[in-house]
Amino acid sequence: MTIPANCRPSQGDAPAFPVTTLPARGGVGLKPEHFREILDTAPDVGFFEVHAENYMVDGGPFHYYLGRIRQRHPISIHGVGLSIGGEEPLDAAHLDRLAALLARYQPESFSEHLAWASHGGVYLNDLLPAPYHVGTLARVCAHIDHVQERLQRRMLLENPATYVEFAASTMAETDFIGEVVRRTGCGLLLDVNNVHVASVNHNRDPRAYIRALPLKAVGQIHLAGFARDIDAAGDPLLIDSHDAPVAQVVWDLYAFALDLLGPLPTLIERDGDIPVFPVLLAEAQRADRIMRQQLAATAPAEACA
Amino acid sequence: MNKTMTTASLALALGAALTVAASPAFAADSAADKEKCYGVALKGKNDCKAGAGTSCAGTSKTDYQGNAWTLVPKGTCEKTVSSTSPTGKGQLAEFKEKKA
Amino acid sequence: MSAQRHFAEAVLAAEPLCPPGLMAWNGSDPARRFAVYRNNVMVSLIDALADSYPVTQDLVGEEFFRAMARLFVRTHPPRSPVLALYGAGLAEFIEGFAPAAVLPYLADVARLEMLRVQAWHAADAAPLGLADFAALLENAPALAATGFDLHPSLAVLRSAHAVVSLWAAHQAQDGTPDLTAVDPALPESALVLRIGLDVEIRRIPCATAQFILHLQQGLAFGAAAQFALDAEPAFDLPAVLGMLICGGAIINLCQPRREPA
C-alpha cells in the first residue's frame, strides 16, 4: 500500500537522496560517561547517536570529544527540542543552531519527534502529545517542510510514546504518520519501544500498529527500556524511561519489525542509570545478531547457492 | 605611600612570569597528553527519556508536591563553623509556596 | 486559550491539574496518566539543576534542594530548548528565598557553580604563545598601553563569603567534606578558568580579582596593574601574570577598550 517516500515529490523540492546513510547495524547512544573509553578503545559499533541540544554549546569538552569520535564513527543527530508538534511556529533561532550543528558534524542521519515541548516561550523538556486531526496534520507537515528546507536534507520523524489520548483526535496515529510521510517526504524513525509502550498504554495491537505504518519510509530503529506503573483503573501504564535494558518483549517486536523491514540502523537508547559501556555495546551486538538471523532466515536460497 | 607601576616594573613582571611559564617543571605539567586525566563531570541535560513513575507512584524520582514549606537546610552546612545565622530564624513559618 | 497553553500550564501548576479533552481507553481518570508528564517535566528539570549545582545541593541536603528547585522551576521554567546553562538565575532566586536565609553564603556558592558550568561550555580559544609575550617585551614602552583579551571561559567572582573554601571542601575524593576549618563569613574571590578540558577554580587575593576584572573590562595592562597595586601594596604582578599565562587565559593582545575611571 505504501509508496517509498523518496519516490514522491513533496510540496517543497525536498531532494530525493536517502534519508539516512547509517550502516544497518546496532548503534549506541553517546554519553559523556563513555567519551574517554570510546576514544581509547575504538569499539566496533555501527554508529553513535547524540541529542542535538546537548551539543548546542559554544565549545569545551562536549565538542572536543564528539569531534574526535565523529572522525572514526558514523553518527546520527537526534533532536529533542524543535517542537514539531507545537501550535506555534518553529523557533527560528533553534533551527539555526541545529543547521550549524549539522553543518559542523555532517551526521549520517537527523531525526526528531512527533511531539511538542515549547509553548509561549517556555520549554517544558518533555515530548508532549498532540491530538491527531487535520489541524495538527497541517501544522506538523508545515513544520517538517520548514525543517527540511532549512536543513536542506530529509529528516526522520519518530513515532511517540504517549500516556493519554485526546477526545479531539479524528485519525489513528498510524494514519496520521502515514499522511505526514506522504505529504512531506520525510522518513520514519521506528521506535519499537515506543510502539510497545503506547500499545500497552492505549490497549492496541503493536503488530497491527507496525503493519499500519508507512514501512517503506523507515530509515532507522530505536530500542530502549521502559518502566512500569498503573493508571487510575489499575491497568498497566508503561513509561518510556530509557533507564533499563531493552525488554524481551521489545526484542521480540523488533524481530517482527525486521521481518517486514529488513536490516536497519538500530540504536540502543539509554539515558538513565547509565551502565558501563560494554553493557550497551552488548545490546547493540544483540541487534546485529538478530539482523543477521533475520537475513539468513529470509534468504535461504542465496545462502545455499 | 603608594608605589607606581612603571614601564620597567611591568616589563620586569612579565619577564619573570615568562621565565616561570617556560620552565621545565611547567612544561612537564602541561604535557600534550594531559587531557587523558580529564573525565567529563557534567551530563548532557537534554535527553528524551521520561522520569520513571508518576507523581502518585512514590518512586524515588518523584518530587515533593507540598504547598506549605516546612524544610530546613540539612546538609553539609551543618558542619560549618557558623552553621546558622540568627537572621533566618522566624521566617520559616511564614513562608508559603507562591504560585507561578 | 489554546489547547497547548492549557496543557503547558497544567504541567507546571503547583496543584495537580489535568487539562480538558484527555481520555484513556479504559475510561479511567486521565489525571493519573497526565501526572506522568507533570512528573517528567519537573523531575528532569530538577535533575538538570542538581547536575549543575552539586555543592549547593550538598550544603542544604537533597530534600531541601529538590523542594527549592521545584519552586524555582515553576517560577523560572527554561526559555530555551538548550538546557546546558539552564538555571543561571538560581543564585538570585536563593537570595530572595526565605528558608535559605539561614545560609547567607548559599547564593554565592550557587553563583560559583554556574560560572563553572558556563566555563565548561564556553567557546574554545587558543592562548597566546610564549613567543608572542616575548615579542611584547621587545617593545617595552608600548607594554603599559596594551590590553589583553582573556579566554571566554574566564570569570572572576568576588564574594563576601568563603565561597572557594566551601566549594573546595566538597571536592574531597571520599565525598565527605571537611568544613571544620572553613569560616563561611570570610570574604574570598574566585578565578574560574577552563584549562584544557577541565574547569579550575582557584582562590585569588582581592587585588588579583580586581586586576583580572579590569583586564576583562578592557583596561590597559598598566592601568589595571596600577589599580591593583593601589588597592594592595603586596600585589604580586609576576605571580598573577604567570598564573594567567600558564593557564592559557590570555588569548590576544588588543587596544584597550576603556580608560581608567
PDB file of C-alpha atoms in Angstrom, chain B residues 69-80 83-85 88-89 92, chain C residues 56-65 67-68 94 97-106:
ATOM      1  CA  TRP B  69       7.210  24.972  53.387  1.00  0.00           C
ATOM      2  CA  THR B  70       8.465  23.014  56.376  1.00  0.00           C
ATOM      3  CA  LEU B  71      12.017  22.110  55.389  1.00  0.00           C
ATOM      4  CA  VAL B  72      15.247  23.488  56.811  1.00  0.00           C
ATOM      5  CA  PRO B  73      18.682  23.025  55.233  1.00  0.00           C
ATOM      6  CA  LYS B  74      20.051  19.718  56.474  1.00  0.00           C
ATOM      7  CA  GLY B  75      23.201  19.072  54.512  1.00  0.00           C
ATOM      8  CA  THR B  76      26.904  19.668  54.927  1.00  0.00           C
ATOM      9  CA  CYS B  77      26.078  23.240  56.016  1.00  0.00           C
ATOM     10  CA  GLU B  78      25.531  21.805  59.481  1.00  0.00           C
ATOM     11  CA  LYS B  79      29.264  21.124  59.689  1.00  0.00           C
ATOM     12  CA  THR B  80      30.414  24.694  59.140  1.00  0.00           C
ATOM     13  CA  SER B  83      26.100  26.895  60.514  1.00  0.00           C
ATOM     14  CA  THR B  84      23.154  29.171  61.073  1.00  0.00           C
ATOM     15  CA  SER B  85      22.715  32.884  61.244  1.00  0.00           C
ATOM     16  CA  GLY B  88      16.985  33.451  59.195  1.00  0.00           C
ATOM     17  CA  LYS B  89      15.052  32.239  62.205  1.00  0.00           C
ATOM     18  CA  LEU B  92      10.300  29.828  58.065  1.00  0.00           C
TER      19      LEU B  92
ATOM     20  CA  THR C  56      24.696  23.853  46.666  1.00  0.00           C
ATOM     21  CA  GLN C  57      22.718  20.614  46.943  1.00  0.00           C
ATOM     22  CA  ASP C  58      25.215  19.064  49.370  1.00  0.00           C
ATOM     23  CA  LEU C  59      25.134  22.148  51.586  1.00  0.00           C
ATOM     24  CA  VAL C  60      21.374  22.134  52.090  1.00  0.00           C
ATOM     25  CA  GLY C  61      20.756  18.405  51.617  1.00  0.00           C
ATOM     26  CA  GLU C  62      18.926  16.687  48.775  1.00  0.00           C
ATOM     27  CA  GLU C  63      15.421  17.084  50.189  1.00  0.00           C
ATOM     28  CA  PHE C  64      15.708  20.823  50.722  1.00  0.00           C
ATOM     29  CA  PHE C  65      17.472  21.336  47.386  1.00  0.00           C
ATOM     30  CA  ALA C  67      11.982  21.180  47.048  1.00  0.00           C
ATOM     31  CA  MET C  68      13.618  24.567  46.427  1.00  0.00           C
ATOM     32  CA  ILE C  94      18.144  31.858  46.567  1.00  0.00           C
ATOM     33  CA  PHE C  97      14.178  32.599  49.247  1.00  0.00           C
ATOM     34  CA  ALA C  98      13.458  32.976  52.958  1.00  0.00           C
ATOM     35  CA  PRO C  99      14.036  29.341  54.014  1.00  0.00           C
ATOM     36  CA  ALA C 100      17.629  29.629  52.686  1.00  0.00           C
ATOM     37  CA  ALA C 101      18.333  32.894  54.551  1.00  0.00           C
ATOM     38  CA  VAL C 102      19.988  30.910  57.354  1.00  0.00           C
ATOM     39  CA  LEU C 103      22.820  30.251  54.878  1.00  0.00           C
ATOM     40  CA  PRO C 104      23.847  33.723  53.669  1.00  0.00           C
ATOM     41  CA  TYR C 105      26.690  32.234  51.593  1.00  0.00           C
ATOM     42  CA  LEU C 106      24.474  29.826  49.636  1.00  0.00           C
TER      43      LEU C 106
END
